[in-house]
Short mmCIF file of C-alpha atoms and ligand atoms in Angstrom, two decimals:
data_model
loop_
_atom_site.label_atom_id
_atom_site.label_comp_id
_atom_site.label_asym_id
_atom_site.label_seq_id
_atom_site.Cartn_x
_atom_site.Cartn_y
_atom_site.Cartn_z
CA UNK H 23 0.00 0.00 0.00
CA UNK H 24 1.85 3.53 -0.74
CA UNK H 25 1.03 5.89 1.75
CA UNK H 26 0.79 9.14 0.57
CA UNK H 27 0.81 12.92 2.06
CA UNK H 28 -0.92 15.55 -0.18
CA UNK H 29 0.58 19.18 0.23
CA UNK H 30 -2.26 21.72 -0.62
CA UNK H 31 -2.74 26.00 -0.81
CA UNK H 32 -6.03 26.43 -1.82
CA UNK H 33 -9.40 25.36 -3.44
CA UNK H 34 -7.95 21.57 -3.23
CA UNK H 35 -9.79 20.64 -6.57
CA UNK H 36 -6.44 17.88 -7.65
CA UNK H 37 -7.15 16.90 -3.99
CA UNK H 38 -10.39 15.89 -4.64
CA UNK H 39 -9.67 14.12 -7.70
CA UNK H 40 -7.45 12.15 -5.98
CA UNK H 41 -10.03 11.30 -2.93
CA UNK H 42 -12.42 10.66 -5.83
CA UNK H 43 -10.23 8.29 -7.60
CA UNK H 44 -9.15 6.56 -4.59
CA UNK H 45 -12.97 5.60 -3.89
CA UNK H 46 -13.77 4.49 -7.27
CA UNK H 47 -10.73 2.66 -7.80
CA UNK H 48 -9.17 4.49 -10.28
CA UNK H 49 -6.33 4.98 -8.02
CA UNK H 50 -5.52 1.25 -6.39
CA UNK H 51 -3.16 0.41 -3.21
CA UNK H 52 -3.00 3.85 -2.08
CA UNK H 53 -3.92 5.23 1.67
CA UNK H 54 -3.82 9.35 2.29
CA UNK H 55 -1.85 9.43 5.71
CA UNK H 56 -2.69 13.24 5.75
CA UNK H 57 -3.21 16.65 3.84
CA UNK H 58 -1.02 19.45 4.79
CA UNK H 59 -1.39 23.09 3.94
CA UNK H 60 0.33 25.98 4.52
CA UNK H 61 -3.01 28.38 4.44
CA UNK H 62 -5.22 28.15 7.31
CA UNK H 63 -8.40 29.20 4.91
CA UNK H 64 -8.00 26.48 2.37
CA UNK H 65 -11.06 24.64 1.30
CA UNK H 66 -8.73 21.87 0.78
CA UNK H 67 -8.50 21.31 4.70
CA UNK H 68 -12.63 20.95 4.56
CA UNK H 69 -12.14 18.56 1.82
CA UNK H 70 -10.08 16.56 3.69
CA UNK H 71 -11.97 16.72 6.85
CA UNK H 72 -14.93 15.55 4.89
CA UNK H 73 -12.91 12.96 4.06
CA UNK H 74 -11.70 12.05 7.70
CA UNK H 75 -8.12 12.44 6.60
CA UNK H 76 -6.19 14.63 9.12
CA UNK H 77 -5.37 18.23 7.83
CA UNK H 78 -2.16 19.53 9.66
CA UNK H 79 -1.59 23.44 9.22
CA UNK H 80 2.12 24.31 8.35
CA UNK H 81 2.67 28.01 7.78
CA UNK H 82 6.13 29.82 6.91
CA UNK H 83 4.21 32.81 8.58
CA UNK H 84 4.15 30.68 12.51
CA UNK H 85 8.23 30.63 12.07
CA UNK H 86 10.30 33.14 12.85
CA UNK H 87 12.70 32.65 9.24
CA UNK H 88 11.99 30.41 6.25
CA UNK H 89 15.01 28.47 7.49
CA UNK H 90 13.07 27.53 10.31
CA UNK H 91 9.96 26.90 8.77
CA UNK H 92 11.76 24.55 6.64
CA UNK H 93 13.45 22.61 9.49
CA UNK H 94 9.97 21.66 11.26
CA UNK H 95 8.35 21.20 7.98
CA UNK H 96 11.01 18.53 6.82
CA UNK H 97 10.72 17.09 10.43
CA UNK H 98 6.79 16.68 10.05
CA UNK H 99 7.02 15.21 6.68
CA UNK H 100 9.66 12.32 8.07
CA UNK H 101 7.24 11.84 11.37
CA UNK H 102 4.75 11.57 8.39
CA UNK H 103 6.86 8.86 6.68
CA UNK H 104 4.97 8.82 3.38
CA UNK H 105 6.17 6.42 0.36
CA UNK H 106 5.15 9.15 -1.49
CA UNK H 107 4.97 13.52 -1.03
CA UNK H 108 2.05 14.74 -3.63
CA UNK H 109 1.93 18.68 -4.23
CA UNK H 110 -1.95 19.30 -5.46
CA UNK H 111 -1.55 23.03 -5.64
CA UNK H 112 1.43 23.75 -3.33
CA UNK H 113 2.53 27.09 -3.73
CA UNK H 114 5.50 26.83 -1.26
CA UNK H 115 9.21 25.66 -2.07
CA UNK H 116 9.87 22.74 -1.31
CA UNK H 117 13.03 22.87 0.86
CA UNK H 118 15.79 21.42 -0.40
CA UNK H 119 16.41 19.00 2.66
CA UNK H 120 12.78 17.70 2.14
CA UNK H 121 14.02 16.77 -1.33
CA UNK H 122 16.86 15.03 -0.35
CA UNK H 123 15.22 13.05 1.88
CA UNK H 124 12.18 11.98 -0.62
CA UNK H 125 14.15 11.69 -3.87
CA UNK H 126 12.30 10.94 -6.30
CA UNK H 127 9.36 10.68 -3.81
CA UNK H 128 8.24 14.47 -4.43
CA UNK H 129 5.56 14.64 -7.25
CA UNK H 130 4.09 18.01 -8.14
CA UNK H 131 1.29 18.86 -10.84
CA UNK H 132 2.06 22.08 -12.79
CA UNK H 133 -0.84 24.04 -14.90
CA UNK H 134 1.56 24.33 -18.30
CA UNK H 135 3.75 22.27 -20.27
CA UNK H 136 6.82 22.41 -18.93
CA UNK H 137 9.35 23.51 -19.82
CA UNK H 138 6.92 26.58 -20.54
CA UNK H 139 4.87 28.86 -18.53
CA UNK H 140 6.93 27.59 -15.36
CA UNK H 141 9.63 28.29 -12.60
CA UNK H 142 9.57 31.05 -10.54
CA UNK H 143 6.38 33.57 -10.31
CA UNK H 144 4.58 30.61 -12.52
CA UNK H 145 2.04 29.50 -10.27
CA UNK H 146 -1.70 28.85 -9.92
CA UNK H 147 -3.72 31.54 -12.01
CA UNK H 148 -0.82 33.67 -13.41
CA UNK H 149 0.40 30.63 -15.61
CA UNK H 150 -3.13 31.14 -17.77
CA UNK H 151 -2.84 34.84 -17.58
CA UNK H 152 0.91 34.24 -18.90
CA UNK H 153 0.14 31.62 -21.92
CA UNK H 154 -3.20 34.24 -22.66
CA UNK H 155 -0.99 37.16 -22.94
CA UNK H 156 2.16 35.27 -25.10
CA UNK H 157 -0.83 33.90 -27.62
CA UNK H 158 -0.38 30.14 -27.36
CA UNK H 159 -2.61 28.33 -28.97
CA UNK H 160 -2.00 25.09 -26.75
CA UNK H 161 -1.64 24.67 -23.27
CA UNK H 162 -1.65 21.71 -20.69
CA UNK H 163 -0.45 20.57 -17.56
CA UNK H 164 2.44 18.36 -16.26
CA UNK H 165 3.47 15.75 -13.37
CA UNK H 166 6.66 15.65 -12.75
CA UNK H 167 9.22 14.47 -9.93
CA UNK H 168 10.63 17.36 -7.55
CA UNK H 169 14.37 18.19 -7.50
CA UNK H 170 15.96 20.95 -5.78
CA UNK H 171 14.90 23.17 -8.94
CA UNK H 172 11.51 25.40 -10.06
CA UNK H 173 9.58 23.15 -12.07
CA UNK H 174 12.81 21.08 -13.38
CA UNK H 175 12.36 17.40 -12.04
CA UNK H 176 11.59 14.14 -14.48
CA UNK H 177 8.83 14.79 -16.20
CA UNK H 178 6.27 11.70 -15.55
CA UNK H 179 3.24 12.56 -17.83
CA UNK H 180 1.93 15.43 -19.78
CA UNK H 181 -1.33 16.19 -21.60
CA UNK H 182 -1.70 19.10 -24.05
CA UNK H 183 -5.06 21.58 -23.79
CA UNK H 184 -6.41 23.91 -26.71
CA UNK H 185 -6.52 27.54 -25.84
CA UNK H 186 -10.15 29.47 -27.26
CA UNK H 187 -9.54 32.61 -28.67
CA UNK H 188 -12.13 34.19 -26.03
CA UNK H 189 -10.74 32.31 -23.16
CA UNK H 190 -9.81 34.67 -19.62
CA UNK H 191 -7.24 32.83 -17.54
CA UNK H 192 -10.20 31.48 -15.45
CA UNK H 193 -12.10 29.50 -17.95
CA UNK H 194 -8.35 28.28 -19.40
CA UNK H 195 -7.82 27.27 -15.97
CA UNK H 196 -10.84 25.05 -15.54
CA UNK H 197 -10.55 23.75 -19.06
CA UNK H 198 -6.78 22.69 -18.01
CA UNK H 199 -7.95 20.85 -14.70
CA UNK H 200 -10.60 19.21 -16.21
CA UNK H 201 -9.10 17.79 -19.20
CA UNK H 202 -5.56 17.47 -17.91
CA UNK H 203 -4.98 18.08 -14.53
CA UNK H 204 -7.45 16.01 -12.51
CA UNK H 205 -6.85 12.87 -14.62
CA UNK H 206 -3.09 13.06 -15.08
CA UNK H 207 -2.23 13.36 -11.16
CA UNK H 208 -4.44 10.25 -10.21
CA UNK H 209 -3.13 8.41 -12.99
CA UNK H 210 0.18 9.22 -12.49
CA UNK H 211 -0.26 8.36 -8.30
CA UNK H 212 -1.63 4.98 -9.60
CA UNK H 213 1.51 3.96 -11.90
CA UNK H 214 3.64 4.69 -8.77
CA UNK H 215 1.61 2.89 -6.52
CA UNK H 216 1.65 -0.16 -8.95
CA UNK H 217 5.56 0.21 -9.65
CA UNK H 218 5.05 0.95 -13.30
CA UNK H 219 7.47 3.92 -13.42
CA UNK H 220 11.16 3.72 -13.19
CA UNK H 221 13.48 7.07 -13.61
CA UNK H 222 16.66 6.40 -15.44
CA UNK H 223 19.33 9.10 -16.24
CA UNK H 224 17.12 11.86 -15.07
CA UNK H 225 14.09 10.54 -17.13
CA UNK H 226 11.08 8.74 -16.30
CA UNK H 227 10.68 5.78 -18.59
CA UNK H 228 7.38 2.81 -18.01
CA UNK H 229 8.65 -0.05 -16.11
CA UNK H 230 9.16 -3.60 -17.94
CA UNK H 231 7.89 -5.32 -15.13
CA UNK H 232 4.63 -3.14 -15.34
CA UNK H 233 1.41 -5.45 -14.53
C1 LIG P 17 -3.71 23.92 -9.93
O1 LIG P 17 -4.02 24.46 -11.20
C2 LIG P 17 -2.26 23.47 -9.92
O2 LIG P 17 -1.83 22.93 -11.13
C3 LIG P 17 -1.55 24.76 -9.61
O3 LIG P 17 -2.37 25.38 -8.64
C4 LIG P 17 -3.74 25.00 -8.87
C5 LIG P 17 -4.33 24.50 -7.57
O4 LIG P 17 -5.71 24.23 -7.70
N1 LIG P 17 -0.22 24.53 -9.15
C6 LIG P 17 0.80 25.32 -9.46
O5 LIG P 17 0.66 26.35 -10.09
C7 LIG P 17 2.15 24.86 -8.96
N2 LIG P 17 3.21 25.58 -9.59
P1 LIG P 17 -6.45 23.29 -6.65
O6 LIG P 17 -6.09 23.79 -5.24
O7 LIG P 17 -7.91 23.48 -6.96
O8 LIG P 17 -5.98 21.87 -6.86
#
């Protein structure tokens, strides 16, 4: 069974897709040990308490430096012990001792296809605003595995979205989640939790002892 931690900032809607997927077995031999965000308003802590998954508040802004915020947030994540670290919406770095404790055990979903519309001030909402304002005329979202970079781990899966030329960066962003985002996290989840993902040289490549 791969235990899993979800990190969420906000409205928690990958969160749900992953609660969703877990109950109608789209997502097999997976447990959610807890959900922790870094905003005390986030619907995402009601989802999970609907849920009756513990929702642990950790906030940069209850530390007195980021250093130390990153200390007792790497400590909580190894009390945690998950197999597996998933960011649904995270807007916080990940510190760089976290990641060298879960290598390759740090998966993040990212509203673009990387390697555009990411890294830093690329997050949430202002990735749509970005790809409206450049012109694209495709868009999509990304899972990848978290290094110490922005948005520069082994890709895992991708899935491309059509920009409309009246789209605002809200109804891009709901297009994006609902045809890439919410199906590519679960799915990706899954293939880890059913070892059919290996990551070789920096890449992520289907295992050939996949089920
Ligand atoms: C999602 O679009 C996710 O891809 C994005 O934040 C949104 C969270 O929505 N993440 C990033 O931008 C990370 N760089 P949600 O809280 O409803 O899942």
């Amino acid at each position: 069974m791969l235990k899993i931690v979800v990190c969420v900032s906000g409205g928690g809607t990958n969160l749900q897709a992953i609660l969703d997927a877990i109950d109608s077995g789209k997502i097999t031999n997976t447990e959610v040990l807890a959900v922790i965000s870094n905003n005390v308003g986030a619907k995402a802590l009601e989802r999970a308490e609907a849920h009756g998954i513990p929702g642990i508040l950790m906030t940069p802004k209850a530390y007195p430096d980021r250093e130390c915020f990153n200390k007792a947030f790497t400590e909580k994540m190894c009390e945690l012990s998950p197999d597996l670290v998933v960011l649904a919406g995270f807007l916080v770095k990940i510190p760089e001792e976290m990641v060298a404790k879960f290598s390759n055990r740090i998966v993040n979903i990212h509203p673009s296809l990387i390697p555009s519309f990411c890294g830093v001030g690329y997050y949430g909402l202002k990735v749509h605003e970005k790809v409206l304002e450049r012109g694209a005329k495709v868009t999509g979202a990304t899972v990848h595995f978290v290094n110490e970079g922005m948005d520069e781990g082994p890709i895992i899966a991708q899935k491309a979205v059509e920009v409309l030329q009246d789209d605002t960066p809200e109804v891009l962003q709901r297009r994006v989640m609902e045809q890439a985002e919410w199906i590519l996290l679960p799915q990706a989840i899954d293939d880890i939790a059913n070892n059919r993902l290996v990551v070789e040289n920096g890449r992520v490549k289907r295992s050939s002892q996949a089920l």
